[in-house]
Short mmCIF file of C-alpha atoms and ligand atoms in Angstrom, two decimals:
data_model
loop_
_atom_site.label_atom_id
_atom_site.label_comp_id
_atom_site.label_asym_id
_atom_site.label_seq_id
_atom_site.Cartn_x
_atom_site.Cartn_y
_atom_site.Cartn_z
CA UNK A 1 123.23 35.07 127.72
CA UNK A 2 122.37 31.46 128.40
CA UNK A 3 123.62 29.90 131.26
CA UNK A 4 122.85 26.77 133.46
CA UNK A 5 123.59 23.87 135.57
CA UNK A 6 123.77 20.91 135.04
CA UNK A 7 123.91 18.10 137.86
CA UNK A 8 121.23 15.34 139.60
CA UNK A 9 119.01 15.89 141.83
CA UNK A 10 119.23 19.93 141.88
CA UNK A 11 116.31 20.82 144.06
CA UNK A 12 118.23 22.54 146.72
CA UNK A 13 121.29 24.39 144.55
CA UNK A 14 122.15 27.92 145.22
CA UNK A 15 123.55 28.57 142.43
CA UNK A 16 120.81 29.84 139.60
CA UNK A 17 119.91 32.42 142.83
CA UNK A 18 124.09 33.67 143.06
CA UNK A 19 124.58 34.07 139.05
CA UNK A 20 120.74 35.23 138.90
CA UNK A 21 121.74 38.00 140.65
CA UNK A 22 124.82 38.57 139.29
CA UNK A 23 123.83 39.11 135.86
CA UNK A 24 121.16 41.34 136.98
CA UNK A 25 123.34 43.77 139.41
CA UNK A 26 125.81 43.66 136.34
CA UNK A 27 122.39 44.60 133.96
CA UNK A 28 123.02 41.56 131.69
CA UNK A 29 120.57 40.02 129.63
CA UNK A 30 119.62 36.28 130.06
CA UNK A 31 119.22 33.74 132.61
CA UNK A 32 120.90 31.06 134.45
CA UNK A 33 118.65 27.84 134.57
CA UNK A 34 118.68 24.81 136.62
CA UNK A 35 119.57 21.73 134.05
CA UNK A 36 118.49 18.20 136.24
CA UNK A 37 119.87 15.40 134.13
CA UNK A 38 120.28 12.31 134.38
CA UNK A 39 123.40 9.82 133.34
CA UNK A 40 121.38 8.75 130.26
CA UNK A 41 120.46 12.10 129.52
CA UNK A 42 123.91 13.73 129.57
CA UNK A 43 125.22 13.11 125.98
CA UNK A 44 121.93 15.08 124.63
CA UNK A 45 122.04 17.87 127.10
CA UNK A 46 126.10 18.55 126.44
CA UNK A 47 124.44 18.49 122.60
CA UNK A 48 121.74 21.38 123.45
CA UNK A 49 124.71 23.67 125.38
CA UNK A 50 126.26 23.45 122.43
CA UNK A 51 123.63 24.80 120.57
CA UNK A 52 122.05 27.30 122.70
CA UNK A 53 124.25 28.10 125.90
CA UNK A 54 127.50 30.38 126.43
CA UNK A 55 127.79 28.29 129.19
CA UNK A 56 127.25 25.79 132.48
CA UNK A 57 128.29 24.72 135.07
CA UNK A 58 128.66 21.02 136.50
CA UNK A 59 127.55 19.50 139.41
CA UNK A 60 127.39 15.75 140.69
CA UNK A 61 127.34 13.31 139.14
CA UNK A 62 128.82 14.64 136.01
CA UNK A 63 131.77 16.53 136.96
CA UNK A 64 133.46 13.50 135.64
CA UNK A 65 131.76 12.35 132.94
CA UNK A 66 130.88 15.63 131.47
CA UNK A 67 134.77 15.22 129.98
CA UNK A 68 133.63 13.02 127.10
CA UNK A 69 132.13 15.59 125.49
CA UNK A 70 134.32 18.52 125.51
CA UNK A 71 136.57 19.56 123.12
CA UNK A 72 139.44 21.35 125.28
CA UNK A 73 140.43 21.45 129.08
CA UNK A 74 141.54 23.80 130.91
CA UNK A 75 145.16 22.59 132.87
CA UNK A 76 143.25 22.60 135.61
CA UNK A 77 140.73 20.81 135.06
CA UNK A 78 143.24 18.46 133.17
CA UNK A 79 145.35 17.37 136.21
CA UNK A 80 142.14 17.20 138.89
CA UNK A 81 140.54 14.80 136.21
CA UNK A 82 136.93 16.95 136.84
CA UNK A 83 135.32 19.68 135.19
CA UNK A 84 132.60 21.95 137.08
CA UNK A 85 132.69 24.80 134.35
CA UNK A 86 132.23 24.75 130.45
CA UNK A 87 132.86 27.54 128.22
CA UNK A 88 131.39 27.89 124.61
CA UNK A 89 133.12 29.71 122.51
CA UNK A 90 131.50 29.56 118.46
CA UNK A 91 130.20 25.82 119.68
CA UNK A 92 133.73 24.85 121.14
CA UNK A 93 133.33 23.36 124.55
CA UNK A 94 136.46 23.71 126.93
CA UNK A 95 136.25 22.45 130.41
CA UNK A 96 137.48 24.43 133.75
CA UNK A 97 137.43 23.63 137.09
CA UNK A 98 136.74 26.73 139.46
CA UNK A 99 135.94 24.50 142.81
CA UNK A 100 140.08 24.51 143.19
CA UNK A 101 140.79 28.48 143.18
CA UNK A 102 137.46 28.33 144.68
CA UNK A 103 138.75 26.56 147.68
CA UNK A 104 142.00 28.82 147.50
CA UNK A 105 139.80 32.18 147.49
CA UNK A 106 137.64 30.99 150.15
CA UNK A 107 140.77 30.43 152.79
CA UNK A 108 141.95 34.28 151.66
CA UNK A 109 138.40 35.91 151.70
CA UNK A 110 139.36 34.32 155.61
CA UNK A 111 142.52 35.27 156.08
CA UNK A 112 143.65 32.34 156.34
CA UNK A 113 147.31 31.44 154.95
CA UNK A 114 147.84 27.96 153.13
CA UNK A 115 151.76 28.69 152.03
CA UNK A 116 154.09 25.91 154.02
CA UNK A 117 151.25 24.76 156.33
CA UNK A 118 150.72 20.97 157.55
CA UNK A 119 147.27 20.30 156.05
CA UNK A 120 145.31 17.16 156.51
CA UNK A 121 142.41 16.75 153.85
CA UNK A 122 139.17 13.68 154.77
CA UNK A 123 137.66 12.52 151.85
CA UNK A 124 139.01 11.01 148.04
CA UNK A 125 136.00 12.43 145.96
CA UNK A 126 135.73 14.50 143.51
CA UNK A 127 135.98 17.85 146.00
CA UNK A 128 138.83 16.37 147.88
CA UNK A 129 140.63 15.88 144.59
CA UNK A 130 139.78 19.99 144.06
CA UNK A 131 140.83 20.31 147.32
CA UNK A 132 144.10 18.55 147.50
CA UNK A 133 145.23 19.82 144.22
CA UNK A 134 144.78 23.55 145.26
CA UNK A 135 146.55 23.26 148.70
CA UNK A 136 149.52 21.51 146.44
CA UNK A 137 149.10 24.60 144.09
CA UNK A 138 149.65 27.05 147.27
CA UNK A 139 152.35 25.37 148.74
CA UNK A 140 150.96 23.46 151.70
CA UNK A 141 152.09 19.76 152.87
CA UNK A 142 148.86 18.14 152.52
CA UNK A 143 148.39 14.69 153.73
CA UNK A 144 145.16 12.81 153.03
CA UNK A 145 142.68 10.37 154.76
CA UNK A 146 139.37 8.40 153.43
CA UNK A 147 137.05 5.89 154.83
CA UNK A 148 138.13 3.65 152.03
CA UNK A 149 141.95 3.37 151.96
CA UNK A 150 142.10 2.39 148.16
CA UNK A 151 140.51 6.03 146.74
CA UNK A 152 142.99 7.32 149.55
CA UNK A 153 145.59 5.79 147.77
CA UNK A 154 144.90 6.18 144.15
CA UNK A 155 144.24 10.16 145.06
CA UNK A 156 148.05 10.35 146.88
CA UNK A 157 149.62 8.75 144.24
CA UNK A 158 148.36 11.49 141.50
CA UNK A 159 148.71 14.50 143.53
CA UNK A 160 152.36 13.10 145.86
CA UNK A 161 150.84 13.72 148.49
CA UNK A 162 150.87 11.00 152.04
CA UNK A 163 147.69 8.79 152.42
CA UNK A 164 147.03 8.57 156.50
CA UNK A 165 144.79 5.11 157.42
CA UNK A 166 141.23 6.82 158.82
CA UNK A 167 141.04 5.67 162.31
CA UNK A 168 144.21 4.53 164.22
CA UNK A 169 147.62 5.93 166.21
CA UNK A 170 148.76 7.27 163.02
CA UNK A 171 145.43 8.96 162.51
CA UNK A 172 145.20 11.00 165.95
CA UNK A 173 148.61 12.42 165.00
CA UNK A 174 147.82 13.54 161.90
CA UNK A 175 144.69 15.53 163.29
CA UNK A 176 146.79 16.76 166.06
CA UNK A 177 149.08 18.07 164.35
CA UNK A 178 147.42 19.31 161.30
CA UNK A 179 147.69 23.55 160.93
CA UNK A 180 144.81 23.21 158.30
CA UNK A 181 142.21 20.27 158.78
CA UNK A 182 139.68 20.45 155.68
CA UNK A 183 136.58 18.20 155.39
CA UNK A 184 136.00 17.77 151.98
CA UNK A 185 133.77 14.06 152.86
CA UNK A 186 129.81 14.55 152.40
CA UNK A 187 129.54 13.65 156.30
CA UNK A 188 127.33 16.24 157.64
CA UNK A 189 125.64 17.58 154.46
CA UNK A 190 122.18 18.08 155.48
CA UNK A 191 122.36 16.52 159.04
CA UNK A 192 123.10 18.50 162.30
CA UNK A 193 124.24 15.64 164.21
CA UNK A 194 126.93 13.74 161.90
CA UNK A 195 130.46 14.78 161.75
CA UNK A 196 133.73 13.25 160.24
CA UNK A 197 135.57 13.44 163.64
CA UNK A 198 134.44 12.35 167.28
CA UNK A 199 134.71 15.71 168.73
CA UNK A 200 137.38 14.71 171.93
CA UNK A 201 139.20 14.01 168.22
CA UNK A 202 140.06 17.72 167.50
CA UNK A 203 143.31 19.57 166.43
CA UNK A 204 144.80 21.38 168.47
CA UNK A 205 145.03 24.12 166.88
CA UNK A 206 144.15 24.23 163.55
CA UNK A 207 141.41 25.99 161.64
CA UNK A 208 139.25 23.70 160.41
CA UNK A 209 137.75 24.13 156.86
CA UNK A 210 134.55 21.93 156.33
CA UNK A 211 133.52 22.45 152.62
CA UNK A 212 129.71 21.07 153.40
CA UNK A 213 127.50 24.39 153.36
CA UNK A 214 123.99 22.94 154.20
CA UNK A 215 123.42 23.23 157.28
CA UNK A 216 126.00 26.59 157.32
CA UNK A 217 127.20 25.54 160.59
CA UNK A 218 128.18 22.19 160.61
CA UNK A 219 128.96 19.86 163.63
CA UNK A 220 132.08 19.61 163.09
CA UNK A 221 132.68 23.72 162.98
CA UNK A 222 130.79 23.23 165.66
CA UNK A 223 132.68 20.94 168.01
CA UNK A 224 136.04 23.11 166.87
CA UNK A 225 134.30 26.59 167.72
CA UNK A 226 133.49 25.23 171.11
CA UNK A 227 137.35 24.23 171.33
CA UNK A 228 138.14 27.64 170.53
CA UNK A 229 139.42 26.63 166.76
CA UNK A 230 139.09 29.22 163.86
CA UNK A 231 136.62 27.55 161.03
CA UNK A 232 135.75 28.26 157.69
CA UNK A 233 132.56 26.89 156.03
CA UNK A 234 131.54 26.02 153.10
CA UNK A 235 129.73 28.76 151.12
CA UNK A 236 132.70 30.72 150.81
CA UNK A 237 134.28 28.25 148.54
CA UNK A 238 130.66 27.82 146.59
CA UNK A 239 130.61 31.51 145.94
CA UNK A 240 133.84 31.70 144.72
CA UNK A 241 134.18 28.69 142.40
CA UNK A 242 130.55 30.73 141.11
CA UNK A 243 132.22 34.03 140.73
CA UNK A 244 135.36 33.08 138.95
CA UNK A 245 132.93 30.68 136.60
CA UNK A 246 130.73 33.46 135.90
CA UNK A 247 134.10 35.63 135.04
CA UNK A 248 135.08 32.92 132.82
CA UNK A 249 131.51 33.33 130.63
CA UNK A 250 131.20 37.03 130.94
CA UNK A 251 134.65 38.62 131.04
CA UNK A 252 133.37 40.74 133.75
CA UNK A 253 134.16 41.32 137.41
CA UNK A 254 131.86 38.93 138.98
CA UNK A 255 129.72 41.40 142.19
CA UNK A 256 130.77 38.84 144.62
CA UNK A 257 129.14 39.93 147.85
CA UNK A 258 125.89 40.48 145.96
CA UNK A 259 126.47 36.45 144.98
CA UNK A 260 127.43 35.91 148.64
CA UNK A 261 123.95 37.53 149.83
CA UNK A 262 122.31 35.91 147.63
CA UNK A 263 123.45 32.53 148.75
CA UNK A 264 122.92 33.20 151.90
CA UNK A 265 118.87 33.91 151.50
CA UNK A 266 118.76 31.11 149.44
CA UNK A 267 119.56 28.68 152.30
CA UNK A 268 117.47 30.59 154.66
CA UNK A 269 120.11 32.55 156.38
P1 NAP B 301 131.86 12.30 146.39
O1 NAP B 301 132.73 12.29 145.19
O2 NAP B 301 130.62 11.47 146.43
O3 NAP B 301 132.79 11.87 147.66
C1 NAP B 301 132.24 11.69 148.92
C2 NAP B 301 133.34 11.55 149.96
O4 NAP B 301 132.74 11.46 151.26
C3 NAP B 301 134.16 10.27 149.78
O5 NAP B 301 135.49 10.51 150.20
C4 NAP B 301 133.46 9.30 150.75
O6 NAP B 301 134.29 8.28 151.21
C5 NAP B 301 133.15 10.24 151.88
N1 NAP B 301 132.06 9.75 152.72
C6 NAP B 301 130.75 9.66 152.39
N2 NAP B 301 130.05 9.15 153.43
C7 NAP B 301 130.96 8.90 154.43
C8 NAP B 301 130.85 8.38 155.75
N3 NAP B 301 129.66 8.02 156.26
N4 NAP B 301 131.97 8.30 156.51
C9 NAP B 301 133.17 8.69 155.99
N5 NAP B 301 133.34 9.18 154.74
C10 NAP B 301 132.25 9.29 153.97
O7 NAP B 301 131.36 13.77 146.75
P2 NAP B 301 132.13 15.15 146.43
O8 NAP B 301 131.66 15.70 145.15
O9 NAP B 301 133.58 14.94 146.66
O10 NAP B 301 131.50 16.11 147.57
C11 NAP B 301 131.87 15.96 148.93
C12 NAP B 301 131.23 17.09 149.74
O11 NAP B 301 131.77 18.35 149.35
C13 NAP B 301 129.70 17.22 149.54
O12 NAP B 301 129.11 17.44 150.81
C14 NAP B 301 129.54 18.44 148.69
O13 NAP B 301 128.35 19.14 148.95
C15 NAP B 301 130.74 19.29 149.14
N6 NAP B 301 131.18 20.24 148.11
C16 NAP B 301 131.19 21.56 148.42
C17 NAP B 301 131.61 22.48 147.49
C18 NAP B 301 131.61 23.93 147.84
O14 NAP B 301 131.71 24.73 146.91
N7 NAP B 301 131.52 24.31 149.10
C19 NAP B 301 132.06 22.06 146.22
C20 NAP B 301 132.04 20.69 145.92
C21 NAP B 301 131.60 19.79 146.88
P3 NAP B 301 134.37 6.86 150.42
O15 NAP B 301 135.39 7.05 149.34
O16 NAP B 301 134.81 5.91 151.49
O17 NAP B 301 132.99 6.56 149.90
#
């Protein structure tokens, strides 16, 4: 079976290592191929998956996009608006989005409960969307911040959920009193030293969930471990919204710690 990725730049993905090994532990035939593509390209690549894939996923910047040229979405992927898994079914395209139970999976592989907690979500992209929609899903009161107040606002009103000004009285509370604090911005991807929150700007006590999975401890988790917070990283969520994509092509149990260890020699671990 065919299967790829689709996304700009993709130098550093995990993901053709975690379905890679999948399909071999599971003694399928095929591959899983990394797909860069640009904007202009996009319209001719969603042409050749339609010829010649049973499936891909989607990455940045497409996860948007990538809706133009589907036939069917999932309800998912319908009310986030974004689309990180295609299906093709007898040259039928129909769009999922996996990074939402992803998200949700991650938190359990934890133990960590979502149901009635106060969760306060930083960022309006297209994870935070995921993000926001899936605590909503499992029953949490999620309240959401962003550095600009307008994608803050726009993301609220969709989801009825409470936009909290970044920075700011109001702000502090929020983080103080959040049960589940999730960084879902791209602050600290790929840089030790950055972080979303000053760290004397901690819950306190929360577990904090920061999405970011390059570096696998981030400065944030960080600053909350030395404060004695439970955290949750990123990679669980990327090997889950992987596993339950790669169910969604095969129809098999996806061998998720065999994805996990994978990931985790892929960034170096
Ligand atoms: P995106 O759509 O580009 O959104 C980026 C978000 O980060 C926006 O809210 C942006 O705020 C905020 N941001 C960027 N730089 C900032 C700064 N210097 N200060 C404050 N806020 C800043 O990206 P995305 O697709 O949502 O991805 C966000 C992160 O999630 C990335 O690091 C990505 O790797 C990670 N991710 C992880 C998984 C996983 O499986 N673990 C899945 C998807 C994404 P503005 O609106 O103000 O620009």
């Amino acid at each position: 079976m065919r299967l790829g990725l689709i996304g700009f730049p993709l130098s550093h993905s995990l993901s053709p290592a975690m379905h890679n090994r999948a399909l071999s532990v599971l003694g399928l035939e095929g591959g899983y191929l990394a797909l860069e593509t640009s904007e202009a390209e996009l319209a001719g690549r969603m042409a050749q998956v339609r010829r010649q894939f049973l499936g891909v996923n989607i990455t940045v910047p497409h996860k948007e996009n990538v809706i133009a040229f589907l036939d069917e979405l999932s309800p998912e992927a319908q009310a986030i608006g974004a689309v990180n898994t295609v299906l093709n079914q007898q040259q039928r395209l129909t769009g999922f989005n996996t990074d939402a139970p992803g998200f949700l999976k991650g938190l359990e592989h934890a133990g960590v409960a979502v149901s009635g907690k106060r969760a306060l979500v930083l960022g309006a992209g297209g994870a935070a969307r995921a993000v926001v929609y899936a605590l909503r899903q499992a029953g949490a009161r999620a309240q959401v911040a962003n550095r600009t107040r307008q994608r803050a606002r726009e993301l609220a009103g969709e989801f009825a959920v409470a936009v909290v000004e970044f920075g700011g009285e109001e702000f502090q509370e929020a983080v103080n009193s959040a049960e589940i604090l999730v960084n879902a911005t791209s602050v600290g991807l790929k840089d030790k030293n950055a972080s979303p929150l000053p760290a004397g700007l901690l819950p306190e006590h929360a577990v904090v969930v920061d999405i970011v999975y390059n570096p696998p401890v981030t400065k944030l988790m960080e600053d909350a471990m030395r404060k004695g917070l439970a955290v949750v990283g990123g990679l669980p969520m990327l090997v889950w919204q992987g596993a339950l994509a790669f169910e969604i092509w095969t129809g098999r149990k996806a061998p998720v710690e065999e994805m996990f260890s994978a990931a985790r020699e892929a960034l170096g671990e």
